[in-house]
Coordinates of C-alpha atoms in Angstrom, one line a residue:
M1 CA 50.2 23.7 -186.3
P2 CA 52.0 20.9 -188.3
R3 CA 54.1 22.1 -191.2
L4 CA 53.4 20.6 -194.7
V5 CA 56.0 21.3 -197.4
I6 CA 55.1 20.5 -201.0
L7 CA 57.8 19.9 -203.6
G8 CA 56.5 20.6 -207.1
A9 CA 53.6 22.9 -207.9
G10 CA 51.8 21.0 -210.6
E11 CA 48.3 19.7 -210.4
S12 CA 49.0 17.3 -207.5
G13 CA 51.1 19.8 -205.6
V14 CA 48.6 22.6 -205.7
G15 CA 45.7 20.3 -204.9
T16 CA 47.6 19.0 -201.8
A17 CA 48.4 22.6 -200.7
I18 CA 44.7 23.5 -200.8
L19 CA 43.7 20.4 -198.9
G20 CA 46.5 21.0 -196.3
K21 CA 45.5 24.6 -195.8
K22 CA 41.8 23.6 -195.3
K23 CA 42.9 21.0 -192.7
G24 CA 44.9 23.5 -190.6
Y25 CA 48.5 22.8 -191.8
D26 CA 51.1 25.5 -192.1
V27 CA 51.7 25.0 -195.9
F28 CA 54.7 26.0 -198.0
V29 CA 55.2 25.1 -201.7
S30 CA 58.6 25.0 -203.4
D31 CA 59.2 24.3 -207.1
F32 CA 62.7 24.0 -208.6
G33 CA 61.2 24.9 -212.0
K34 CA 58.8 27.7 -212.9
I35 CA 55.3 27.6 -211.5
K36 CA 52.6 28.2 -214.1
D37 CA 50.8 31.5 -213.7
N38 CA 47.3 29.9 -213.2
Y39 CA 48.7 27.8 -210.3
K40 CA 50.5 30.9 -208.8
E41 CA 47.2 32.7 -208.8
V42 CA 45.4 29.8 -207.0
L43 CA 48.1 29.5 -204.3
T44 CA 48.1 33.3 -203.7
N45 CA 44.3 33.4 -203.5
Y46 CA 44.4 30.7 -200.8
G47 CA 47.1 32.6 -198.9
I48 CA 49.6 29.8 -199.4
K49 CA 53.3 30.8 -199.4
W50 CA 55.4 29.6 -202.4
E51 CA 58.7 29.9 -204.2
D52 CA 59.9 28.8 -207.6
E53 CA 63.1 28.3 -209.5
Q54 CA 64.8 27.3 -206.2
H55 CA 64.5 25.1 -203.1
T56 CA 65.3 27.2 -199.9
E57 CA 66.6 24.5 -197.5
A58 CA 65.8 26.4 -194.3
L59 CA 62.1 26.6 -195.4
I60 CA 61.9 22.9 -196.4
L61 CA 64.0 21.0 -193.8
N62 CA 61.7 22.2 -191.0
A63 CA 58.7 20.2 -192.3
D64 CA 56.7 17.7 -190.3
V65 CA 55.7 16.0 -193.6
V66 CA 56.6 16.5 -197.2
M67 CA 54.4 15.8 -200.3
K68 CA 56.7 15.2 -203.3
S69 CA 55.3 15.4 -206.8
P70 CA 55.6 12.1 -208.7
G71 CA 57.9 13.6 -211.3
I72 CA 60.7 14.3 -208.7
P73 CA 63.1 11.4 -208.3
D74 CA 64.4 10.4 -204.8
K75 CA 67.9 11.0 -206.0
V76 CA 67.6 14.9 -206.0
P77 CA 69.6 16.5 -203.2
I78 CA 66.7 18.1 -201.3
V79 CA 64.8 14.8 -201.1
K80 CA 68.0 13.0 -200.0
K81 CA 68.4 15.5 -197.1
L82 CA 64.8 15.1 -196.1
L83 CA 65.1 11.3 -196.0
E84 CA 68.4 11.5 -194.0
K85 CA 66.6 13.7 -191.4
G86 CA 63.8 11.1 -191.2
I87 CA 61.1 13.5 -192.4
P88 CA 58.3 11.5 -194.1
V89 CA 58.2 12.1 -197.9
I90 CA 54.8 11.0 -199.2
S91 CA 52.6 11.2 -202.3
E92 CA 49.5 13.2 -202.8
I93 CA 47.4 10.0 -202.6
E94 CA 48.8 9.1 -199.2
F95 CA 48.2 12.7 -197.9
A96 CA 44.6 13.0 -199.1
A97 CA 43.2 9.5 -198.5
P98 CA 42.7 9.9 -194.7
F99 CA 40.5 13.0 -195.3
T100 CA 37.8 11.2 -197.2
T101 CA 35.5 8.2 -196.4
A102 CA 35.0 7.5 -200.1
T103 CA 35.6 4.1 -201.6
T104 CA 38.6 4.3 -203.9
I105 CA 39.4 2.1 -206.9
G106 CA 43.2 2.3 -207.6
I107 CA 44.5 1.3 -211.1
T108 CA 48.1 0.8 -212.0
G109 CA 50.0 -1.0 -214.7
S110 CA 52.7 -0.3 -217.4
N111 CA 50.0 0.0 -220.1
G112 CA 46.3 0.3 -220.3
K113 CA 45.8 2.1 -217.0
T114 CA 44.4 5.3 -218.5
T115 CA 41.9 3.4 -220.7
T116 CA 40.9 1.1 -217.8
T117 CA 40.6 4.1 -215.5
M118 CA 38.5 6.1 -217.9
L119 CA 36.3 3.1 -218.7
T120 CA 35.8 2.3 -215.0
Y121 CA 34.9 5.9 -214.4
H122 CA 32.4 5.8 -217.3
L123 CA 30.8 2.6 -216.0
L124 CA 30.3 4.0 -212.5
K125 CA 29.1 7.4 -213.7
E126 CA 26.6 5.9 -216.2
A127 CA 25.3 3.8 -213.2
G128 CA 24.5 7.0 -211.4
L129 CA 27.2 6.8 -208.7
N130 CA 28.6 10.0 -207.3
V131 CA 32.2 9.4 -208.6
G132 CA 35.4 11.4 -209.1
L133 CA 38.3 10.8 -211.4
G134 CA 41.9 11.5 -210.3
G135 CA 45.4 10.4 -209.6
N136 CA 47.7 10.5 -212.6
I137 CA 44.8 11.9 -214.7
G138 CA 42.4 14.8 -214.7
K139 CA 41.9 16.9 -211.5
S140 CA 44.0 16.4 -208.5
F141 CA 42.6 13.8 -206.0
A142 CA 43.6 16.1 -203.0
W143 CA 41.9 19.1 -204.6
Q144 CA 38.7 17.1 -205.1
V145 CA 38.8 15.9 -201.5
A146 CA 39.1 19.5 -200.4
E147 CA 36.3 20.9 -202.6
A148 CA 33.9 18.2 -203.8
D149 CA 34.3 14.8 -202.0
F150 CA 32.6 12.1 -203.9
D151 CA 31.4 8.7 -202.7
Y152 CA 33.7 6.9 -205.1
Y153 CA 37.1 7.8 -206.7
V154 CA 38.6 6.1 -209.6
L155 CA 42.4 6.8 -209.4
E156 CA 45.0 6.1 -212.0
L157 CA 48.2 5.5 -210.0
S158 CA 51.7 5.5 -211.4
S159 CA 54.6 3.6 -209.8
F160 CA 56.0 7.0 -208.7
Q161 CA 52.7 7.7 -206.8
L162 CA 52.7 4.2 -205.3
D163 CA 56.4 4.7 -204.1
G164 CA 55.1 7.5 -201.8
I165 CA 52.3 5.5 -200.0
I166 CA 52.6 4.2 -196.4
N167 CA 49.1 3.4 -195.3
Y168 CA 46.9 4.1 -198.3
K169 CA 44.8 1.2 -199.6
P170 CA 42.2 1.1 -202.4
H171 CA 39.1 -1.1 -201.8
I172 CA 39.5 -2.4 -205.3
A173 CA 43.0 -2.4 -206.9
I174 CA 43.8 -3.3 -210.5
I175 CA 47.2 -4.2 -212.0
T176 CA 46.6 -4.2 -215.8
N177 CA 50.0 -5.7 -216.7
I178 CA 53.7 -5.2 -216.0
S179 CA 56.5 -4.6 -218.5
P180 CA 59.8 -2.8 -218.2
D181 CA 59.2 1.0 -218.0
H182 CA 60.8 3.9 -216.1
L183 CA 63.8 1.7 -215.3
D184 CA 65.9 4.9 -215.1
R185 CA 64.1 5.7 -211.9
Y186 CA 64.6 2.1 -210.4
D187 CA 68.4 1.7 -210.7
Y188 CA 67.7 -0.2 -214.0
K189 CA 66.4 -3.1 -211.9
Y190 CA 63.1 -4.5 -213.3
E191 CA 62.3 -6.2 -209.9
N192 CA 62.3 -2.8 -208.2
Y193 CA 59.8 -1.5 -210.6
I194 CA 57.6 -4.7 -210.2
E195 CA 57.7 -4.3 -206.4
S196 CA 56.6 -0.7 -206.8
K197 CA 53.5 -1.7 -208.8
F198 CA 52.5 -4.3 -206.1
R199 CA 52.6 -1.6 -203.4
I200 CA 49.0 -1.0 -204.5
T201 CA 47.9 -4.1 -202.6
K202 CA 50.3 -4.0 -199.7
N203 CA 47.8 -2.6 -197.2
Q204 CA 44.7 -4.4 -198.5
T205 CA 42.7 -6.8 -196.3
N206 CA 40.5 -9.8 -197.1
K207 CA 37.6 -7.4 -197.5
D208 CA 39.4 -5.8 -200.5
Y209 CA 39.9 -6.9 -204.1
L210 CA 42.9 -7.2 -206.4
I211 CA 42.0 -7.5 -210.1
Y212 CA 45.0 -8.6 -212.3
D213 CA 46.0 -10.0 -215.6
A214 CA 46.5 -13.8 -215.2
D215 CA 48.3 -14.0 -218.5
D216 CA 51.1 -11.7 -217.3
E217 CA 54.5 -13.3 -216.6
A218 CA 55.8 -10.7 -214.2
I219 CA 52.6 -10.7 -212.2
N220 CA 52.5 -14.5 -212.0
N221 CA 56.1 -14.7 -210.9
W222 CA 55.6 -12.2 -208.2
F223 CA 52.6 -14.2 -206.8
Q224 CA 54.8 -17.3 -206.5
N225 CA 57.0 -15.6 -203.9
N226 CA 54.6 -13.2 -202.2
K227 CA 51.4 -13.4 -200.3
V228 CA 48.4 -11.1 -200.9
N229 CA 45.6 -10.5 -198.4
A230 CA 43.0 -9.2 -200.8
Q231 CA 40.5 -11.4 -202.7
L232 CA 42.0 -12.2 -206.1
V233 CA 40.0 -11.5 -209.2
P234 CA 42.0 -12.6 -212.3
F235 CA 41.2 -11.9 -215.9
S236 CA 42.6 -13.8 -219.0
I237 CA 42.1 -14.0 -222.8
T238 CA 43.9 -17.4 -223.1
Q239 CA 42.5 -19.6 -220.3
N240 CA 39.2 -20.4 -218.8
L241 CA 38.9 -19.4 -215.1
E242 CA 36.5 -20.5 -212.4
K243 CA 36.5 -17.1 -210.8
G244 CA 37.2 -13.8 -212.6
A245 CA 36.9 -12.8 -216.2
F246 CA 37.8 -14.9 -219.3
L247 CA 37.0 -15.4 -223.0
K248 CA 34.8 -18.2 -224.3
N249 CA 33.9 -18.4 -228.0
N250 CA 34.0 -14.6 -228.5
T251 CA 32.0 -14.0 -225.3
M252 CA 33.4 -12.2 -222.3
E253 CA 32.4 -14.1 -219.1
I254 CA 32.8 -12.8 -215.6
N255 CA 32.1 -14.7 -212.4
I256 CA 32.5 -12.7 -209.2
N257 CA 30.6 -13.2 -205.9
E258 CA 28.4 -16.0 -207.4
E259 CA 27.2 -13.5 -210.1
E260 CA 27.7 -14.2 -213.7
F261 CA 28.0 -11.6 -216.5
L262 CA 28.1 -12.4 -220.2
M263 CA 28.7 -10.1 -223.2
E264 CA 29.6 -10.7 -226.8
T265 CA 33.0 -9.1 -227.6
T266 CA 31.6 -7.7 -230.9
Q267 CA 29.3 -5.4 -228.8
I268 CA 32.3 -3.8 -227.0
A269 CA 33.2 -0.4 -228.5
L270 CA 37.0 -0.7 -227.8
E271 CA 39.0 -2.7 -230.4
G272 CA 42.0 -4.9 -230.0
K273 CA 43.0 -7.7 -227.6
H274 CA 44.6 -5.4 -225.1
N275 CA 41.4 -3.4 -224.9
L276 CA 39.4 -6.6 -224.2
K277 CA 41.6 -7.0 -221.1
N278 CA 41.0 -3.4 -220.1
A279 CA 37.3 -4.0 -220.5
M280 CA 37.5 -7.2 -218.4
A281 CA 39.2 -5.3 -215.6
A282 CA 36.7 -2.4 -215.6
T283 CA 33.7 -4.7 -215.8
S284 CA 35.1 -6.7 -212.8
V285 CA 34.9 -3.5 -210.8
A286 CA 31.4 -2.8 -211.9
N287 CA 30.4 -6.4 -210.9
I288 CA 32.0 -6.1 -207.5
L289 CA 30.0 -2.9 -206.9
R290 CA 26.9 -4.7 -208.2
I291 CA 26.1 -2.3 -211.0
R292 CA 23.1 -3.4 -213.2
K293 CA 24.2 -5.7 -216.0
Q294 CA 22.2 -3.8 -218.6
T295 CA 23.9 -0.5 -217.5
I296 CA 27.3 -2.3 -217.9
R297 CA 26.5 -3.6 -221.4
E298 CA 25.3 -0.1 -222.6
S299 CA 28.4 1.6 -221.2
L300 CA 30.8 -0.9 -222.8
S301 CA 29.1 -0.5 -226.2
N302 CA 29.2 3.4 -226.1
F303 CA 32.6 4.1 -224.6
Q304 CA 34.6 6.4 -226.9
G305 CA 38.2 5.6 -225.9
V306 CA 41.0 7.8 -224.8
E307 CA 42.7 10.7 -226.6
H308 CA 46.2 10.1 -227.8
R309 CA 45.7 6.3 -227.6
L310 CA 45.4 4.7 -231.1
E311 CA 43.3 7.7 -232.0
K312 CA 42.3 7.8 -235.6
V313 CA 42.9 11.4 -236.8
L314 CA 42.1 11.6 -240.5
K315 CA 42.2 9.6 -243.7
I316 CA 43.9 11.6 -246.4
Q317 CA 44.3 10.2 -250.0
N318 CA 43.4 6.8 -248.5
V319 CA 46.2 7.0 -245.9
Q320 CA 45.0 6.6 -242.3
Y321 CA 46.8 8.8 -239.7
I322 CA 46.8 7.5 -236.2
N323 CA 47.9 9.3 -233.0
D324 CA 49.3 7.0 -230.3
S325 CA 51.4 9.6 -228.6
K326 CA 50.5 8.1 -225.2
A327 CA 52.7 5.1 -226.1
T328 CA 55.7 6.2 -224.0
N329 CA 57.2 2.7 -223.7
V330 CA 58.0 -0.3 -225.9
N331 CA 55.1 -2.4 -224.6
A332 CA 52.5 0.2 -225.5
T333 CA 54.0 0.5 -229.0
F334 CA 53.9 -3.3 -229.3
F335 CA 50.1 -3.2 -228.9
A336 CA 49.9 -0.4 -231.4
L337 CA 51.9 -2.2 -234.1
D338 CA 50.1 -5.5 -233.3
S339 CA 46.8 -3.8 -234.2
M340 CA 48.0 -2.4 -237.5
T341 CA 46.4 -4.1 -240.6
S342 CA 48.1 -2.1 -243.4
P343 CA 51.7 -1.2 -244.3
T344 CA 52.8 1.3 -241.8
V345 CA 55.0 4.4 -241.7
W346 CA 56.1 4.5 -238.1
I347 CA 57.1 7.7 -236.3
L348 CA 58.9 7.1 -233.0
G349 CA 61.6 8.4 -230.7
G350 CA 62.1 10.8 -227.8
V351 CA 63.6 10.3 -224.4
D352 CA 64.7 6.6 -224.0
K353 CA 64.0 5.1 -220.6
G354 CA 66.2 2.1 -221.0
N355 CA 64.2 0.6 -223.9
D356 CA 64.8 -2.8 -225.3
Y357 CA 63.5 -2.8 -228.9
S358 CA 64.1 -6.4 -229.6
E359 CA 60.5 -7.6 -228.8
L360 CA 59.2 -5.3 -231.6
M361 CA 61.4 -6.9 -234.3
P362 CA 58.9 -9.5 -235.6
L363 CA 56.1 -6.8 -235.9
V364 CA 58.5 -4.3 -237.6
Y365 CA 59.5 -6.9 -240.2
E366 CA 55.9 -7.8 -240.9
K367 CA 54.2 -4.3 -240.9
V368 CA 56.6 -1.3 -241.0
K369 CA 57.7 0.0 -244.4
A370 CA 59.6 3.1 -243.1
I371 CA 60.7 4.7 -239.8
I372 CA 60.8 8.3 -239.0
C373 CA 62.9 9.1 -236.0
L374 CA 61.6 12.1 -234.1
G375 CA 64.0 12.8 -231.3
V376 CA 67.2 14.6 -230.3
E377 CA 69.1 11.4 -229.9
N378 CA 68.1 8.6 -232.3
K379 CA 71.2 6.4 -232.4
K380 CA 69.7 3.5 -230.4
I381 CA 66.6 3.4 -232.7
I382 CA 68.9 3.5 -235.8
D383 CA 71.1 0.7 -234.4
A384 CA 68.0 -1.4 -233.7
F385 CA 66.1 -1.1 -236.9
G386 CA 68.6 0.2 -239.5
N387 CA 68.9 -3.2 -241.1
V388 CA 65.2 -4.1 -240.8
V389 CA 63.4 -1.4 -242.8
D390 CA 64.3 0.0 -246.2
L391 CA 63.9 3.6 -245.3
M392 CA 64.8 5.6 -242.1
V393 CA 64.6 9.4 -241.8
E394 CA 65.7 11.6 -238.9
V395 CA 63.7 14.8 -238.1
D396 CA 63.6 17.1 -235.1
N397 CA 60.1 18.6 -235.3
M398 CA 56.5 17.4 -235.8
H399 CA 56.0 19.4 -239.0
D400 CA 58.8 17.6 -240.8
A401 CA 57.8 14.2 -239.3
V402 CA 54.2 14.5 -240.7
N403 CA 55.3 15.9 -244.1
T404 CA 58.0 13.3 -244.5
A405 CA 55.4 10.6 -243.7
R406 CA 53.0 12.0 -246.3
H407 CA 55.6 11.7 -249.0
I408 CA 56.5 8.1 -248.1
A409 CA 53.0 6.8 -247.6
E410 CA 51.0 5.3 -250.5
K411 CA 47.3 4.6 -250.9
G412 CA 46.2 2.0 -248.3
D413 CA 49.1 2.7 -245.9
A414 CA 48.9 4.0 -242.4
V415 CA 51.0 6.6 -240.6
L416 CA 51.4 5.8 -236.9
L417 CA 52.8 8.1 -234.3
S418 CA 53.7 5.6 -231.5
P419 CA 56.9 6.9 -230.0
A420 CA 57.8 4.2 -227.4
C421 CA 59.6 7.0 -225.5
A422 CA 58.9 9.9 -223.3
S423 CA 58.4 13.3 -225.0
F424 CA 60.4 15.8 -222.9
D425 CA 63.2 16.3 -225.4
L426 CA 61.1 18.2 -228.0
F427 CA 57.6 18.6 -226.4
E428 CA 56.1 19.6 -223.1
N429 CA 54.4 16.2 -222.6
Y430 CA 52.8 13.4 -224.6
E431 CA 49.6 15.5 -225.0
D432 CA 51.5 18.3 -226.6
R433 CA 53.2 15.8 -228.9
G434 CA 49.9 14.3 -229.9
N435 CA 48.2 17.6 -230.4
Q436 CA 51.0 18.8 -232.6
F437 CA 50.7 15.6 -234.7
K438 CA 47.0 16.2 -235.1
R439 CA 47.4 19.8 -236.1
E440 CA 50.0 19.0 -238.7
V441 CA 47.9 16.2 -240.1
R442 CA 44.9 18.5 -240.4
N443 CA 47.1 21.1 -242.2
L444 CA 48.1 18.6 -244.9

């Protein structure tokens, strides 16, 4: 039987192990860190061999195929050795896709992909379709293919997951936008990261669709030099389009397959220009799948948004506290600051991924009254904004961050956690960071 080795025993790794076992592979799971107890239990119950806190080369280099968790860079020694031996190293998505006949909708982008994924899932579910949600969010795609198998899957796909695809193609792909992110994983070359995002469409045919932001500079530049086989469905908030989605006098118009869909933007529950684009992308999917217009309208007007993304936590003494912990890059924080309408105490910092803060300068001048640096290494932030705001404070835990913000903020201000960085220096992940923020705010 073919040998499947899995590197990393998180959600995607364990899901792949279960699917591999069910499909007759000899499965071995190896994690260089510690495997969580609940995952150990699952693996043991399925009779799957595993190890943690080490990689035993003899048990890994005899693989026929290796599934690598998206968090593991190609630079690590064991992955280098596998690639030198010519053993295919693929992602969970690539491994699981051949075992389902479901239609998949793949969504990538530097920002907005979670909101667009959740909204697309909401639209399809409300329409009564048998649909699963997976990829970079929720339950592992492979695990669902092993145990549930839906007719449709809405998959949030990070660039790391796309790096590990060979033959996978979504029937409908979305690129929400592209801005510099994760450059530490791409040799600090923006073009490598852009190529990675466009892998989502590389296997598509003329029966498939690529939905994309026609206002995005990086996307438009890529199209000038590259050919796409899929049917193109652009969306824009600045230009009128013959085909696709655009804005006309506060009405969202969508023209796909000779079908027209109109909706007043005031009826859409999500606020902000960037969310209007997310709504256009998700609604384009719903139109391609010919979901009833009334169902689409109702779903867009009752969608609640995503946790840790511009989430209003509480108003205390007329100060609004906002949790945007999911903003792990500069571009996401740009949207957050852009949407602020009152003087803002801004909490940021964490693990810098090669950030360029210059594009935030005009917004910081206009809206930010104080900055609280929440990170182990804050020098870059202090250098960037030290002369721009009157007050800067360094803290190394969420309790101090929130309490400092409370002392600085006055009636009518906002306190915004929008870190523009990854969270791994002080927190487990961005959810942990956002939950700690909410807990501290509620304790005020």
